[in-house]
Amino acid sequence: MAFSTVLKATSRRATKNRSVLIVSSILLILCVYNMCQSMVWTLKETPDAEFSVIPGEEISNNSKGSLFEPWINDYISFHNSAIEDGRLKDGYRYVIYKCSESERCGGVGDRVLSMIRAFYFAMRTGRVLLIDSKFPVELKNYLNPNFMRWDAEHPFTNEIIDDMNAEIPIGRREDTLGYVLGRCNGNGRHSLRELSTILHEPYMRGLFQKNGQPPENEFLIPKAFHQAFWALFKFDENVLLQTEKMKQDAGLATSPNSVFTRFQTFTKKPMMPYIGLHNRHGDSSIKGVNSTWVSRQSRETKSSDLVNCYQTFRSQFPDRYQAAYLASDDYNVKKSMHKEDSTILYPPKIKIFHVDLSTRADTGRSGLDNKEIDQGVLDTWAEVAVLVDSDCLILSSSLFSFLAYYIRGDTTCNVYLPECNTTTVAKRINKYTEDPLTIIYPTVFPPNGNITHNRFNKLRRTKPASWH
């Protein structure tokens, strides 16, 4: 081939390569510009969230990431990046939810609600959430870490900051590496920062809008609670085994479409569908518990209303619901309701137990051994799981049943007992989007307002020294 021909061919290739190089350079500049713009938006609009600059991607090597909104996936990725070999890496700021013998943590509903508040507070402030819940026994014996190692080892800190106090502005606290959130349920110490106020913070609204769907007004408390719970927790195998045992002992059948199978692997025996019922009689109904609430009657479930609501379901859906599982803190209530309707069932042997009050010196029984405590806590969590797995749930004015509602999700069949009628029963899927404390304590937690310290303390007969 002549040299001139080679030169022309080489020149054409060089021209083509220069064109490709120019186009590639332009594309690269545009990509860098877009990335910088995105980061500038993040740094300007969301300065407190370190995790927000991490790309929103599904949780690696699992099929559950699509169950969460992008901002929760982002936080899970951030949290996982901060943990190595079960230990928090150096330099990561953290916040701790703590439950110990030193002050009251509440029942299972209060506790998990407090942890969910802490989850979104940690998201809001760009911190790693850690959970240190050892009273009366380790939480992770019953709820295991799911997508985040909230039980990771971390540097010791004795600093406690009351950032759940609604009167304290949410801040980054740059000078503090890690601290314990003081009194997450607020009882007896400060005005409570409700979950709804955290979700409606300007920063959080900006985070939702930045990540697209759903709009901020669609990410309401039921969905926020549901997704945060499953991001943090899964039921321990022993809880699930006890759950199935309780159903069988009650003479029930389980639905093949279990809530648990969407979030964790568990083999279940096929049984019949059932409606979950919760009858709250009051903490003092529990053997050995000395309740400090003044008016426990104010939230006591009226058994006749609960039976009527259940029977309304059966009359409207005669071929769908064959029985009910009844959870209650009063064994006599169980017997009387079963006597009124023999399809209302419960296991004959179950430990009726309060995870907080039953074991404290000033409110519970002394001398309980570790085996009794473990059985009581196990039965409590298993009964929550029985309500979670029901085909339809009738909620009482109790965080116990609202906890089951949030874990189930708001796209399932649920009816709040005070609103039970033929219309809500026919609708089946009823959503309760206000803060749970506003629903349960409407005169104490007014809608769109915060609890006041004085108003709450008036509900207490005594305030134990451990509350101070």
PDB file of C-alpha atoms in Angstrom, residues 51-262:
ATOM      1  CA  PHE A  51     -25.779   9.579  54.309  1.00  0.00           C
ATOM      2  CA  SER A  52     -27.776  11.695  51.848  1.00  0.00           C
ATOM      3  CA  VAL A  53     -24.804  12.016  49.462  1.00  0.00           C
ATOM      4  CA  ILE A  54     -24.692   8.227  49.081  1.00  0.00           C
ATOM      5  CA  PRO A  55     -26.510   7.087  45.902  1.00  0.00           C
ATOM      6  CA  GLY A  56     -29.897   5.547  46.589  1.00  0.00           C
ATOM      7  CA  GLU A  57     -29.436   1.908  45.698  1.00  0.00           C
ATOM      8  CA  GLU A  58     -31.089  -1.308  46.762  1.00  0.00           C
ATOM      9  CA  ILE A  59     -29.614  -3.195  49.658  1.00  0.00           C
ATOM     10  CA  SER A  60     -26.924  -5.413  48.169  1.00  0.00           C
ATOM     11  CA  ASN A  61     -27.615  -9.124  47.702  1.00  0.00           C
ATOM     12  CA  ASN A  62     -31.199  -9.120  48.942  1.00  0.00           C
ATOM     13  CA  SER A  63     -34.642  -8.823  47.434  1.00  0.00           C
ATOM     14  CA  LYS A  64     -36.084  -6.714  50.230  1.00  0.00           C
ATOM     15  CA  GLY A  65     -34.682  -3.321  49.197  1.00  0.00           C
ATOM     16  CA  SER A  66     -37.657  -2.613  46.941  1.00  0.00           C
ATOM     17  CA  LEU A  67     -39.880  -2.780  50.037  1.00  0.00           C
ATOM     18  CA  PHE A  68     -38.383   0.475  51.296  1.00  0.00           C
ATOM     19  CA  GLU A  69     -38.521   4.052  50.112  1.00  0.00           C
ATOM     20  CA  PRO A  70     -35.269   5.464  48.652  1.00  0.00           C
ATOM     21  CA  TRP A  71     -34.412   7.524  51.741  1.00  0.00           C
ATOM     22  CA  ILE A  72     -34.663   4.429  53.924  1.00  0.00           C
ATOM     23  CA  ASN A  73     -32.473   2.461  51.513  1.00  0.00           C
ATOM     24  CA  ASP A  74     -29.996   5.352  51.651  1.00  0.00           C
ATOM     25  CA  TYR A  75     -29.966   5.291  55.434  1.00  0.00           C
ATOM     26  CA  ILE A  76     -29.521   1.509  55.497  1.00  0.00           C
ATOM     27  CA  SER A  77     -26.528   1.877  53.138  1.00  0.00           C
ATOM     28  CA  PHE A  78     -25.094   4.631  55.315  1.00  0.00           C
ATOM     29  CA  HIS A  79     -25.591   2.561  58.461  1.00  0.00           C
ATOM     30  CA  ASN A  80     -23.998  -0.533  56.918  1.00  0.00           C
ATOM     31  CA  SER A  81     -21.016   1.498  55.719  1.00  0.00           C
ATOM     32  CA  ALA A  82     -20.382   2.578  59.317  1.00  0.00           C
ATOM     33  CA  ILE A  83     -20.215  -0.978  60.709  1.00  0.00           C
ATOM     34  CA  GLU A  84     -17.341  -3.390  60.187  1.00  0.00           C
ATOM     35  CA  ASP A  85     -17.068  -6.827  61.813  1.00  0.00           C
ATOM     36  CA  GLY A  86     -19.878  -5.978  64.207  1.00  0.00           C
ATOM     37  CA  ARG A  87     -18.260  -2.770  65.437  1.00  0.00           C
ATOM     38  CA  LEU A  88     -18.857   0.906  64.711  1.00  0.00           C
ATOM     39  CA  LYS A  89     -15.986   2.364  62.684  1.00  0.00           C
ATOM     40  CA  ASP A  90     -13.971   5.213  64.136  1.00  0.00           C
ATOM     41  CA  GLY A  91     -15.217   8.717  63.420  1.00  0.00           C
ATOM     42  CA  TYR A  92     -18.873   7.917  62.780  1.00  0.00           C
ATOM     43  CA  ARG A  93     -21.282   9.944  64.856  1.00  0.00           C
ATOM     44  CA  TYR A  94     -23.924   7.866  66.609  1.00  0.00           C
ATOM     45  CA  VAL A  95     -26.965   8.068  68.857  1.00  0.00           C
ATOM     46  CA  ILE A  96     -28.220   5.364  71.212  1.00  0.00           C
ATOM     47  CA  TYR A  97     -31.703   4.298  72.199  1.00  0.00           C
ATOM     48  CA  LYS A  98     -31.251   2.797  75.650  1.00  0.00           C
ATOM     49  CA  CYS A  99     -33.574   0.818  77.893  1.00  0.00           C
ATOM     50  CA  SER A 100     -32.206  -0.170  81.270  1.00  0.00           C
ATOM     51  CA  GLU A 101     -33.327  -0.756  84.816  1.00  0.00           C
ATOM     52  CA  SER A 102     -32.577   2.852  85.728  1.00  0.00           C
ATOM     53  CA  GLU A 103     -35.792   4.291  84.273  1.00  0.00           C
ATOM     54  CA  ARG A 104     -39.021   3.119  82.730  1.00  0.00           C
ATOM     55  CA  CYS A 105     -39.172   2.242  79.047  1.00  0.00           C
ATOM     56  CA  GLY A 106     -42.852   1.310  78.745  1.00  0.00           C
ATOM     57  CA  GLY A 107     -44.482  -1.779  77.260  1.00  0.00           C
ATOM     58  CA  VAL A 108     -43.585  -3.261  73.887  1.00  0.00           C
ATOM     59  CA  GLY A 109     -45.669  -0.667  72.039  1.00  0.00           C
ATOM     60  CA  ASP A 110     -44.049   2.263  73.846  1.00  0.00           C
ATOM     61  CA  ARG A 111     -40.600   0.803  73.344  1.00  0.00           C
ATOM     62  CA  VAL A 112     -40.851   0.154  69.620  1.00  0.00           C
ATOM     63  CA  LEU A 113     -42.511   3.533  69.008  1.00  0.00           C
ATOM     64  CA  SER A 114     -39.561   5.128  70.827  1.00  0.00           C
ATOM     65  CA  MET A 115     -37.105   3.171  68.663  1.00  0.00           C
ATOM     66  CA  ILE A 116     -38.908   4.264  65.502  1.00  0.00           C
ATOM     67  CA  ARG A 117     -38.694   7.893  66.667  1.00  0.00           C
ATOM     68  CA  ALA A 118     -34.990   7.346  67.300  1.00  0.00           C
ATOM     69  CA  PHE A 119     -34.596   5.842  63.802  1.00  0.00           C
ATOM     70  CA  TYR A 120     -35.959   8.928  62.057  1.00  0.00           C
ATOM     71  CA  PHE A 121     -34.150  11.225  64.474  1.00  0.00           C
ATOM     72  CA  ALA A 122     -30.877   9.487  63.532  1.00  0.00           C
ATOM     73  CA  MET A 123     -31.776   9.852  59.867  1.00  0.00           C
ATOM     74  CA  ARG A 124     -32.532  13.533  60.411  1.00  0.00           C
ATOM     75  CA  THR A 125     -29.206  14.208  62.138  1.00  0.00           C
ATOM     76  CA  GLY A 126     -26.960  11.979  60.028  1.00  0.00           C
ATOM     77  CA  ARG A 127     -26.076   9.622  62.879  1.00  0.00           C
ATOM     78  CA  VAL A 128     -25.814   5.848  63.193  1.00  0.00           C
ATOM     79  CA  LEU A 129     -28.654   4.506  65.334  1.00  0.00           C
ATOM     80  CA  LEU A 130     -27.633   1.954  67.940  1.00  0.00           C
ATOM     81  CA  ILE A 131     -30.045   0.148  70.256  1.00  0.00           C
ATOM     82  CA  ASP A 132     -29.004  -0.909  73.739  1.00  0.00           C
ATOM     83  CA  SER A 133     -32.103  -2.532  75.235  1.00  0.00           C
ATOM     84  CA  LYS A 134     -31.276  -5.001  78.008  1.00  0.00           C
ATOM     85  CA  PHE A 135     -34.163  -4.633  80.454  1.00  0.00           C
ATOM     86  CA  PRO A 136     -35.505  -6.986  81.568  1.00  0.00           C
ATOM     87  CA  VAL A 137     -33.638  -9.083  78.968  1.00  0.00           C
ATOM     88  CA  GLU A 138     -31.821  -8.464  75.688  1.00  0.00           C
ATOM     89  CA  LEU A 139     -34.146  -7.206  72.957  1.00  0.00           C
ATOM     90  CA  LYS A 140     -32.257  -9.128  70.268  1.00  0.00           C
ATOM     91  CA  ASN A 141     -33.369 -12.401  71.881  1.00  0.00           C
ATOM     92  CA  TYR A 142     -36.821 -11.605  70.443  1.00  0.00           C
ATOM     93  CA  LEU A 143     -36.247  -9.034  67.693  1.00  0.00           C
ATOM     94  CA  ASN A 144     -33.130  -9.666  65.610  1.00  0.00           C
ATOM     95  CA  PRO A 145     -31.300  -7.053  63.526  1.00  0.00           C
ATOM     96  CA  ASN A 146     -32.715  -7.213  59.999  1.00  0.00           C
ATOM     97  CA  PHE A 147     -30.992  -4.850  57.524  1.00  0.00           C
ATOM     98  CA  MET A 148     -28.930  -2.869  60.043  1.00  0.00           C
ATOM     99  CA  ARG A 149     -26.573  -3.930  62.831  1.00  0.00           C
ATOM    100  CA  TRP A 150     -28.124  -1.718  65.487  1.00  0.00           C
ATOM    101  CA  ASP A 151     -26.458  -3.951  68.077  1.00  0.00           C
ATOM    102  CA  ALA A 152     -22.916  -3.112  66.922  1.00  0.00           C
ATOM    103  CA  GLU A 153     -20.204  -2.517  69.510  1.00  0.00           C
ATOM    104  CA  HIS A 154     -19.494   1.156  70.028  1.00  0.00           C
ATOM    105  CA  PRO A 155     -17.412   3.474  72.218  1.00  0.00           C
ATOM    106  CA  PHE A 156     -18.767   3.880  75.730  1.00  0.00           C
ATOM    107  CA  THR A 157     -20.519   7.149  76.505  1.00  0.00           C
ATOM    108  CA  ASN A 158     -22.352   8.285  79.604  1.00  0.00           C
ATOM    109  CA  GLU A 159     -23.592  11.474  77.974  1.00  0.00           C
ATOM    110  CA  ILE A 160     -27.396  11.707  77.894  1.00  0.00           C
ATOM    111  CA  ILE A 161     -29.154  14.447  75.916  1.00  0.00           C
ATOM    112  CA  ASP A 162     -32.925  14.927  75.992  1.00  0.00           C
ATOM    113  CA  ASP A 163     -33.285  15.361  72.240  1.00  0.00           C
ATOM    114  CA  MET A 164     -36.745  13.821  72.352  1.00  0.00           C
ATOM    115  CA  ASN A 165     -37.821  16.962  74.199  1.00  0.00           C
ATOM    116  CA  ALA A 166     -40.019  18.860  71.767  1.00  0.00           C
ATOM    117  CA  GLU A 167     -38.833  22.150  73.225  1.00  0.00           C
ATOM    118  CA  ILE A 168     -35.220  21.530  72.158  1.00  0.00           C
ATOM    119  CA  PRO A 169     -34.499  22.293  68.463  1.00  0.00           C
ATOM    120  CA  ILE A 170     -33.089  19.388  66.485  1.00  0.00           C
ATOM    121  CA  GLY A 171     -29.411  20.043  65.869  1.00  0.00           C
ATOM    122  CA  ARG A 172     -26.356  18.303  64.525  1.00  0.00           C
ATOM    123  CA  ARG A 173     -24.266  18.568  67.726  1.00  0.00           C
ATOM    124  CA  GLU A 174     -20.981  18.605  65.824  1.00  0.00           C
ATOM    125  CA  ASP A 175     -18.954  18.588  69.032  1.00  0.00           C
ATOM    126  CA  THR A 176     -20.506  15.321  70.251  1.00  0.00           C
ATOM    127  CA  LEU A 177     -19.425  12.041  68.697  1.00  0.00           C
ATOM    128  CA  GLY A 178     -22.060   9.901  70.397  1.00  0.00           C
ATOM    129  CA  TYR A 179     -24.698  10.137  73.087  1.00  0.00           C
ATOM    130  CA  VAL A 180     -27.742   8.434  74.573  1.00  0.00           C
ATOM    131  CA  LEU A 181     -31.191   9.775  73.748  1.00  0.00           C
ATOM    132  CA  GLY A 182     -32.799  10.646  77.051  1.00  0.00           C
ATOM    133  CA  ARG A 183     -36.300   9.415  77.876  1.00  0.00           C
ATOM    134  CA  CYS A 184     -37.534   8.495  74.403  1.00  0.00           C
ATOM    135  CA  ASN A 185     -41.132   8.030  75.562  1.00  0.00           C
ATOM    136  CA  GLY A 186     -41.023  11.354  77.387  1.00  0.00           C
ATOM    137  CA  ASN A 187     -42.957  10.106  80.387  1.00  0.00           C
ATOM    138  CA  GLY A 188     -42.515  12.207  83.473  1.00  0.00           C
ATOM    139  CA  ARG A 189     -39.567  14.255  82.283  1.00  0.00           C
ATOM    140  CA  HIS A 190     -40.202  16.439  79.251  1.00  0.00           C
ATOM    141  CA  SER A 191     -42.543  17.460  76.464  1.00  0.00           C
ATOM    142  CA  LEU A 192     -42.458  14.637  73.941  1.00  0.00           C
ATOM    143  CA  ARG A 193     -41.243  15.063  70.374  1.00  0.00           C
ATOM    144  CA  GLU A 194     -43.817  13.019  68.480  1.00  0.00           C
ATOM    145  CA  LEU A 195     -43.030  10.882  65.449  1.00  0.00           C
ATOM    146  CA  SER A 196     -45.246  13.075  63.288  1.00  0.00           C
ATOM    147  CA  THR A 197     -43.258  16.209  64.172  1.00  0.00           C
ATOM    148  CA  ILE A 198     -39.991  14.524  63.152  1.00  0.00           C
ATOM    149  CA  LEU A 199     -41.457  13.361  59.824  1.00  0.00           C
ATOM    150  CA  HIS A 200     -42.852  16.833  59.101  1.00  0.00           C
ATOM    151  CA  GLU A 201     -39.560  18.628  59.760  1.00  0.00           C
ATOM    152  CA  PRO A 202     -38.527  20.852  56.808  1.00  0.00           C
ATOM    153  CA  TYR A 203     -35.367  18.794  56.309  1.00  0.00           C
ATOM    154  CA  MET A 204     -37.325  15.534  56.176  1.00  0.00           C
ATOM    155  CA  ARG A 205     -39.821  16.985  53.702  1.00  0.00           C
ATOM    156  CA  GLY A 206     -36.905  18.062  51.529  1.00  0.00           C
ATOM    157  CA  LEU A 207     -35.427  14.581  51.744  1.00  0.00           C
ATOM    158  CA  PHE A 208     -38.700  12.993  50.624  1.00  0.00           C
ATOM    159  CA  GLN A 209     -39.073  15.448  47.731  1.00  0.00           C
ATOM    160  CA  LYS A 210     -35.462  14.959  46.635  1.00  0.00           C
ATOM    161  CA  ASN A 211     -35.962  11.213  46.383  1.00  0.00           C
ATOM    162  CA  GLY A 212     -39.220  11.485  44.437  1.00  0.00           C
ATOM    163  CA  GLN A 213     -42.199   9.243  45.111  1.00  0.00           C
ATOM    164  CA  PRO A 214     -44.224   9.027  47.195  1.00  0.00           C
ATOM    165  CA  PRO A 215     -44.965  12.704  47.895  1.00  0.00           C
ATOM    166  CA  GLU A 216     -44.426  13.838  51.459  1.00  0.00           C
ATOM    167  CA  ASN A 217     -48.143  13.777  52.235  1.00  0.00           C
ATOM    168  CA  GLU A 218     -48.277  10.072  51.325  1.00  0.00           C
ATOM    169  CA  PHE A 219     -45.405   9.029  53.597  1.00  0.00           C
ATOM    170  CA  LEU A 220     -47.571   9.068  56.681  1.00  0.00           C
ATOM    171  CA  ILE A 221     -47.055   7.440  60.062  1.00  0.00           C
ATOM    172  CA  PRO A 222     -48.351   3.914  59.238  1.00  0.00           C
ATOM    173  CA  LYS A 223     -45.997   3.542  56.275  1.00  0.00           C
ATOM    174  CA  ALA A 224     -43.124   5.303  58.057  1.00  0.00           C
ATOM    175  CA  PHE A 225     -43.479   3.040  61.094  1.00  0.00           C
ATOM    176  CA  HIS A 226     -43.951  -0.120  59.014  1.00  0.00           C
ATOM    177  CA  GLN A 227     -40.864   0.420  56.873  1.00  0.00           C
ATOM    178  CA  ALA A 228     -38.665   1.517  59.759  1.00  0.00           C
ATOM    179  CA  PHE A 229     -39.678  -1.544  61.798  1.00  0.00           C
ATOM    180  CA  TRP A 230     -38.787  -4.016  59.057  1.00  0.00           C
ATOM    181  CA  ALA A 231     -35.582  -2.144  58.212  1.00  0.00           C
ATOM    182  CA  LEU A 232     -34.515  -2.555  61.842  1.00  0.00           C
ATOM    183  CA  PHE A 233     -36.056  -5.819  62.997  1.00  0.00           C
ATOM    184  CA  LYS A 234     -37.183  -9.322  62.245  1.00  0.00           C
ATOM    185  CA  PHE A 235     -38.803 -11.682  64.725  1.00  0.00           C
ATOM    186  CA  ASP A 236     -36.491 -14.222  66.274  1.00  0.00           C
ATOM    187  CA  GLU A 237     -37.110 -17.837  65.285  1.00  0.00           C
ATOM    188  CA  ASN A 238     -38.144 -18.685  68.851  1.00  0.00           C
ATOM    189  CA  VAL A 239     -40.807 -15.964  68.760  1.00  0.00           C
ATOM    190  CA  LEU A 240     -42.198 -17.346  65.508  1.00  0.00           C
ATOM    191  CA  LEU A 241     -42.231 -20.880  66.868  1.00  0.00           C
ATOM    192  CA  GLN A 242     -44.081 -19.670  69.962  1.00  0.00           C
ATOM    193  CA  THR A 243     -46.478 -17.732  67.734  1.00  0.00           C
ATOM    194  CA  GLU A 244     -47.437 -20.892  65.877  1.00  0.00           C
ATOM    195  CA  LYS A 245     -47.723 -22.817  69.123  1.00  0.00           C
ATOM    196  CA  MET A 246     -50.115 -20.214  70.545  1.00  0.00           C
ATOM    197  CA  LYS A 247     -52.341 -20.444  67.474  1.00  0.00           C
ATOM    198  CA  GLN A 248     -52.385 -24.207  67.625  1.00  0.00           C
ATOM    199  CA  ASP A 249     -53.048 -24.241  71.363  1.00  0.00           C
ATOM    200  CA  ALA A 250     -55.951 -21.864  70.780  1.00  0.00           C
ATOM    201  CA  GLY A 251     -57.353 -24.220  68.137  1.00  0.00           C
ATOM    202  CA  LEU A 252     -56.712 -21.758  65.319  1.00  0.00           C
ATOM    203  CA  ALA A 253     -55.557 -21.996  61.767  1.00  0.00           C
ATOM    204  CA  THR A 254     -53.010 -19.706  60.150  1.00  0.00           C
ATOM    205  CA  SER A 255     -53.376 -17.891  56.873  1.00  0.00           C
ATOM    206  CA  PRO A 256     -51.098 -19.139  54.071  1.00  0.00           C
ATOM    207  CA  ASN A 257     -50.381 -15.486  53.147  1.00  0.00           C
ATOM    208  CA  SER A 258     -48.319 -14.573  56.188  1.00  0.00           C
ATOM    209  CA  VAL A 259     -46.877 -11.108  56.768  1.00  0.00           C
ATOM    210  CA  PHE A 260     -43.667 -12.793  57.933  1.00  0.00           C
ATOM    211  CA  THR A 261     -43.001 -14.553  54.634  1.00  0.00           C
ATOM    212  CA  ARG A 262     -42.535 -11.166  52.949  1.00  0.00           C
TER     213      ARG A 262
END
